mmCIF file of C-alpha atoms in Angstrom:
data_model
loop_
_atom_site.group_PDB
_atom_site.id
_atom_site.type_symbol
_atom_site.label_atom_id
_atom_site.label_comp_id
_atom_site.label_asym_id
_atom_site.label_seq_id
_atom_site.Cartn_x
_atom_site.Cartn_y
_atom_site.Cartn_z
ATOM 1 C CA PRO I 125 20.425 -13.570 10.639
ATOM 2 C CA VAL I 126 18.762 -10.567 12.244
ATOM 3 C CA GLU I 127 20.315 -7.378 10.674
ATOM 4 C CA ASN I 128 22.510 -5.850 8.004
ATOM 5 C CA SER I 129 24.589 -2.673 8.542
ATOM 6 C CA LEU I 130 23.291 -2.016 4.559
ATOM 7 C CA GLY I 131 19.918 -4.053 4.998
ATOM 8 C CA GLY I 132 18.578 -2.644 8.329
ATOM 9 C CA SER I 133 17.018 -5.442 10.601
ATOM 10 C CA ILE I 134 15.410 -8.729 8.982
ATOM 11 C CA HIS I 135 11.774 -8.706 10.514
ATOM 12 C CA GLU I 136 10.670 -11.442 9.552
ATOM 13 C CA ASN I 137 13.153 -12.910 11.938
ATOM 14 C CA TYR I 138 12.064 -11.182 14.006
ATOM 15 C CA ASP I 139 8.694 -12.298 14.367
ATOM 16 C CA LEU I 140 9.839 -16.100 13.866
ATOM 17 C CA MET I 141 11.458 -15.875 17.433
ATOM 18 C CA LEU I 142 8.333 -14.246 18.890
ATOM 19 C CA ARG I 143 6.509 -17.508 17.468
ATOM 20 C CA TYR I 144 8.611 -19.723 18.737
ATOM 21 C CA ASP I 145 10.314 -20.692 22.313
ATOM 22 C CA LEU I 146 13.240 -20.605 21.586
ATOM 23 C CA THR I 147 16.171 -18.528 23.476
ATOM 24 C CA VAL I 148 18.907 -16.641 21.966
ATOM 25 C CA VAL I 149 21.934 -18.004 23.516
ATOM 26 C CA ALA I 150 24.963 -15.970 21.175
ATOM 27 C CA GLU I 151 25.849 -13.573 18.244
ATOM 28 C CA HIS I 152 28.150 -13.210 15.528
ATOM 29 C CA GLU I 153 29.244 -10.689 13.075
ATOM 30 C CA CYS I 154 30.172 -12.196 9.519
ATOM 31 C CA ARG I 155 31.491 -9.811 6.833
ATOM 32 C CA VAL I 156 29.612 -10.627 4.031
ATOM 33 C CA SER I 157 31.039 -10.500 0.284
ATOM 34 C CA HIS I 158 28.687 -11.347 -2.322
ATOM 35 C CA CYS I 159 29.972 -12.291 -5.882
ATOM 36 C CA LEU I 160 27.795 -11.811 -9.305
ATOM 37 C CA LEU I 161 27.327 -15.726 -10.372
ATOM 38 C CA ALA I 162 26.424 -17.470 -13.935
ATOM 39 C CA VAL I 163 26.045 -20.034 -15.997
ATOM 40 C CA PRO I 164 29.142 -20.881 -17.907
ATOM 41 C CA GLY I 165 29.194 -19.255 -21.131
ATOM 42 C CA VAL I 166 27.022 -16.446 -20.217
ATOM 43 C CA ALA I 167 28.422 -13.120 -20.020
ATOM 44 C CA GLN I 168 27.810 -9.900 -17.789
ATOM 45 C CA LYS I 169 26.426 -8.021 -21.094
ATOM 46 C CA ASP I 170 24.190 -10.298 -21.635
ATOM 47 C CA LEU I 171 22.261 -10.551 -17.845
ATOM 48 C CA GLN I 172 19.251 -8.544 -17.430
ATOM 49 C CA TYR I 173 17.484 -10.472 -14.332
ATOM 50 C CA CYS I 174 19.767 -11.347 -11.141
ATOM 51 C CA LEU I 175 17.968 -14.160 -8.567
ATOM 52 C CA SER I 176 18.712 -13.907 -4.801
ATOM 53 C CA HIS I 177 17.749 -13.167 -0.874
ATOM 54 C CA PRO I 178 16.357 -9.894 -0.830
ATOM 55 C CA GLN I 179 18.241 -8.229 2.121
ATOM 56 C CA ALA I 180 21.423 -9.735 -0.529
ATOM 57 C CA LEU I 181 19.698 -7.664 -3.605
ATOM 58 C CA ALA I 182 19.008 -4.335 -1.201
ATOM 59 C CA GLN I 183 23.147 -4.539 -0.118
ATOM 60 C CA CYS I 184 23.910 -4.767 -3.945
ATOM 61 C CA ASP I 185 21.331 -2.598 -5.083
ATOM 62 C CA ASN I 186 23.884 0.336 -6.506
ATOM 63 C CA TYR I 187 24.967 -2.115 -8.855
ATOM 64 C CA LEU I 188 22.489 -3.802 -10.134
ATOM 65 C CA ARG I 189 21.199 -0.499 -11.209
ATOM 66 C CA ALA I 190 24.257 0.858 -12.505
ATOM 67 C CA ASN I 191 24.564 -2.374 -14.782
ATOM 68 C CA ASN I 192 20.383 -2.469 -15.571
ATOM 69 C CA ILE I 193 19.693 -5.801 -13.786
ATOM 70 C CA THR I 194 16.404 -6.158 -12.743
ATOM 71 C CA PRO I 195 16.517 -8.280 -9.482
ATOM 72 C CA VAL I 196 14.104 -10.764 -8.324
ATOM 73 C CA PRO I 197 13.525 -11.717 -5.042
ATOM 74 C CA LEU I 198 13.707 -15.161 -3.821
ATOM 75 C CA TYR I 199 14.247 -17.448 -0.616
ATOM 76 C CA ASP I 200 18.087 -17.664 -0.341
ATOM 77 C CA THR I 201 21.327 -16.550 -2.065
ATOM 78 C CA ALA I 202 22.779 -20.593 -1.811
ATOM 79 C CA GLY I 203 19.217 -21.434 -3.062
ATOM 80 C CA SER I 204 19.813 -18.929 -6.351
ATOM 81 C CA ALA I 205 22.469 -20.564 -7.531
ATOM 82 C CA LYS I 206 21.391 -23.604 -6.993
ATOM 83 C CA LEU I 207 18.274 -22.910 -8.814
ATOM 84 C CA LEU I 208 20.090 -21.290 -12.087
ATOM 85 C CA MET I 209 22.485 -23.754 -12.390
ATOM 86 C CA GLU I 210 19.566 -26.831 -12.041
ATOM 87 C CA GLN I 211 17.948 -25.073 -15.002
ATOM 88 C CA HIS I 212 18.609 -26.472 -18.388
ATOM 89 C CA THR I 213 14.765 -24.985 -19.093
ATOM 90 C CA ASP I 214 13.402 -22.343 -17.573
ATOM 91 C CA ARG I 215 10.145 -24.136 -16.683
ATOM 92 C CA ASP I 216 11.171 -23.110 -12.740
ATOM 93 C CA LEU I 217 12.903 -19.952 -13.359
ATOM 94 C CA PRO I 218 10.648 -17.063 -12.302
ATOM 95 C CA ASP I 219 8.522 -14.967 -15.003
ATOM 96 C CA LYS I 220 11.292 -13.560 -17.950
ATOM 97 C CA CYS I 221 14.213 -15.362 -16.450
ATOM 98 C CA THR I 222 16.388 -17.930 -18.492
ATOM 99 C CA PRO I 223 19.466 -19.407 -17.662
ATOM 100 C CA ALA I 224 21.250 -16.723 -20.660
ATOM 101 C CA ASN I 225 20.154 -13.803 -19.182
ATOM 102 C CA THR I 226 20.093 -14.370 -15.223
ATOM 103 C CA ALA I 227 22.688 -14.243 -12.379
ATOM 104 C CA ALA I 228 22.460 -15.062 -9.183
ATOM 105 C CA ILE I 229 23.714 -12.985 -6.047
ATOM 106 C CA ALA I 230 25.777 -15.524 -3.414
ATOM 107 C CA SER I 231 29.407 -16.442 -1.916
ATOM 108 C CA ASP I 232 32.052 -17.524 -3.706
ATOM 109 C CA LEU I 233 31.512 -21.417 -2.422
ATOM 110 C CA ALA I 234 27.944 -21.367 -3.405
ATOM 111 C CA GLY I 235 29.430 -20.455 -7.062
ATOM 112 C CA ARG I 236 31.957 -23.261 -6.679
ATOM 113 C CA THR I 237 29.826 -25.790 -5.391
ATOM 114 C CA TYR I 238 27.063 -25.330 -7.985
ATOM 115 C CA LYS I 239 29.689 -24.676 -10.648
ATOM 116 C CA LEU I 240 28.730 -21.033 -11.772
ATOM 117 C CA ASN I 241 30.961 -18.965 -13.214
ATOM 118 C CA CYS I 242 32.098 -16.080 -10.894
ATOM 119 C CA LEU I 243 31.710 -12.518 -13.368
ATOM 120 C CA ASP I 244 32.595 -10.163 -10.603
ATOM 121 C CA LYS I 245 33.223 -10.347 -6.876
ATOM 122 C CA GLY I 246 32.888 -7.866 -3.877
ATOM 123 C CA ILE I 247 29.319 -6.642 -5.354
ATOM 124 C CA GLU I 248 28.009 -4.632 -2.167
ATOM 125 C CA ASP I 249 27.433 -1.573 -1.915
ATOM 126 C CA ASP I 250 30.094 -0.671 0.856
ATOM 127 C CA ASP I 251 32.943 -2.987 2.288
ATOM 128 C CA SER I 252 31.874 -2.420 5.611
ATOM 129 C CA ASN I 253 29.126 -5.118 4.727
ATOM 130 C CA PHE I 254 27.888 -6.987 8.048
ATOM 131 C CA THR I 255 25.342 -9.181 9.012
ATOM 132 C CA ARG I 256 24.619 -10.299 12.641
ATOM 133 C CA PHE I 257 23.521 -14.024 13.490
ATOM 134 C CA LEU I 258 22.428 -14.612 16.482
ATOM 135 C CA LEU I 259 22.749 -18.644 18.048
ATOM 136 C CA LEU I 260 19.369 -20.169 19.523
ATOM 137 C CA GLY I 261 18.516 -23.009 21.239
ATOM 138 C CA ARG I 262 15.543 -24.257 23.485
ATOM 139 C CA ALA I 263 17.270 -23.686 26.943
ATOM 140 C CA GLY I 264 19.252 -20.615 28.589
ATOM 141 C CA VAL I 265 22.823 -19.798 28.865
ATOM 142 C CA SER I 266 22.305 -17.652 32.128
ATOM 143 C CA GLN I 267 23.397 -19.807 34.546
ATOM 144 C CA TYR I 268 26.595 -20.168 32.606
ATOM 145 C CA LEU I 269 27.636 -16.456 32.527
ATOM 146 C CA ASN I 270 29.584 -14.688 35.346
ATOM 147 C CA LYS I 271 30.469 -10.638 35.355
ATOM 148 C CA LYS I 272 33.891 -11.450 33.486
ATOM 149 C CA ILE I 273 31.250 -12.258 30.164
ATOM 150 C CA PRO I 274 29.966 -9.968 27.989
ATOM 151 C CA SER I 275 26.412 -10.377 27.740
ATOM 152 C CA LYS I 276 23.509 -8.871 26.343
ATOM 153 C CA THR I 277 19.550 -8.953 26.969
ATOM 154 C CA SER I 278 17.184 -8.356 24.162
ATOM 155 C CA ILE I 279 13.773 -8.040 25.786
ATOM 156 C CA VAL I 280 10.285 -7.600 23.602
ATOM 157 C CA PHE I 281 6.677 -5.710 24.625
ATOM 158 C CA THR I 282 3.768 -4.611 23.474
ATOM 159 C CA LEU I 283 2.292 -0.685 24.603
ATOM 160 C CA PRO I 284 -1.019 0.750 25.026
ATOM 161 C CA ASN I 285 -1.792 2.882 22.376
ATOM 162 C CA THR I 286 -1.679 6.512 24.714
ATOM 163 C CA PRO I 287 -0.058 9.600 24.839
ATOM 164 C CA GLY I 288 3.486 8.795 26.508
ATOM 165 C CA ALA I 289 3.655 4.986 26.712
ATOM 166 C CA LEU I 290 6.761 4.377 24.711
ATOM 167 C CA TYR I 291 8.263 7.172 26.715
ATOM 168 C CA LYS I 292 6.827 5.879 30.422
ATOM 169 C CA ALA I 293 8.157 2.577 29.367
ATOM 170 C CA LEU I 294 11.848 3.314 28.633
ATOM 171 C CA ALA I 295 12.026 6.164 31.592
ATOM 172 C CA CYS I 296 12.333 2.532 33.989
ATOM 173 C CA PHE I 297 15.486 1.403 32.247
ATOM 174 C CA SER I 298 16.728 5.221 32.123
ATOM 175 C CA LEU I 299 16.552 5.796 35.726
ATOM 176 C CA ARG I 300 18.301 2.482 36.569
ATOM 177 C CA ASP I 301 20.999 4.030 33.922
ATOM 178 C CA VAL I 302 20.116 0.501 31.618
ATOM 179 C CA ASP I 303 22.086 1.436 28.422
ATOM 180 C CA PHE I 304 20.203 -0.005 24.962
ATOM 181 C CA SER I 305 22.736 -1.600 22.238
ATOM 182 C CA LYS I 306 19.047 -0.881 20.153
ATOM 183 C CA ILE I 307 15.771 -0.402 19.571
ATOM 184 C CA GLU I 308 13.248 -1.717 17.253
ATOM 185 C CA SER I 309 9.667 -0.306 17.008
ATOM 186 C CA ARG I 310 7.003 -1.661 14.365
ATOM 187 C CA PRO I 311 3.613 -2.336 13.837
ATOM 188 C CA THR I 312 2.506 -5.240 15.229
ATOM 189 C CA SER I 313 0.082 -7.715 13.175
ATOM 190 C CA ALA I 314 -3.215 -8.780 14.682
ATOM 191 C CA SER I 315 -2.561 -12.734 14.881
ATOM 192 C CA LEU I 316 1.315 -11.841 16.293
ATOM 193 C CA LEU I 317 -0.425 -9.439 18.842
ATOM 194 C CA ASN I 318 -3.196 -12.035 19.766
ATOM 195 C CA TYR I 319 -0.364 -14.474 20.032
ATOM 196 C CA LEU I 320 1.444 -12.496 22.601
ATOM 197 C CA LYS I 321 -1.351 -11.436 24.919
ATOM 198 C CA PHE I 322 -1.806 -15.637 25.008
ATOM 199 C CA LYS I 323 1.796 -15.637 25.745
ATOM 200 C CA SER I 324 1.621 -13.446 28.375
ATOM 201 C CA GLN I 325 -1.548 -14.967 30.092
ATOM 202 C CA LEU I 326 0.199 -18.233 30.288
ATOM 203 C CA GLY I 327 2.795 -16.426 31.871
ATOM 204 C CA SER I 328 0.526 -14.921 34.494
ATOM 205 C CA ASN I 329 -1.334 -18.267 35.176
ATOM 206 C CA ALA I 330 1.634 -19.841 35.767
ATOM 207 C CA HIS I 331 3.243 -17.020 38.444
ATOM 208 C CA LYS I 332 -0.774 -17.332 40.258
ATOM 209 C CA LYS I 333 -0.101 -21.004 40.710
ATOM 210 C CA LYS I 334 3.339 -20.387 42.501
#
């Protein structure tokens, strides 16, 4: 997942794509519907905390606020449901969370898989909640594309900290009538910047050898 219509871009995954030599080969937009899941016997009025992935919590922020439930971010939606069901003690749950006062936000399928009760469905803040997923591969698919197949190209580059640098970079595309469907600008960590410079140098050296 790289982008959600409510929660915005998932920057961590963008960074991971820069660090690993993978190619985007396809994309898919998925309608996301969240459920409030709890251990059997727990009522909604008993809930004080809710576990889930940060993006899922952001997508249900208004619902959680309206019910005075404190969001607790974890690594995964289905993983949150699994963690909640497997707890017979509060030993491995986050601080102050117990099976009796904590729910998880995940899919209806996760609820059925881990035998949790679904206390509420469709709790996302907007019914136009879509997440864009990218399919990554080690080899590209450009050789299989033709003019009849809709396609996109994604690029990433760094710019010097000088006046007009972004304008000049984008002008190259505008002058050639190249349209953008999305532009993402964000700060670059020192380690990632050094990595990008290293990759650029490798590309330059390879080009010279040819």
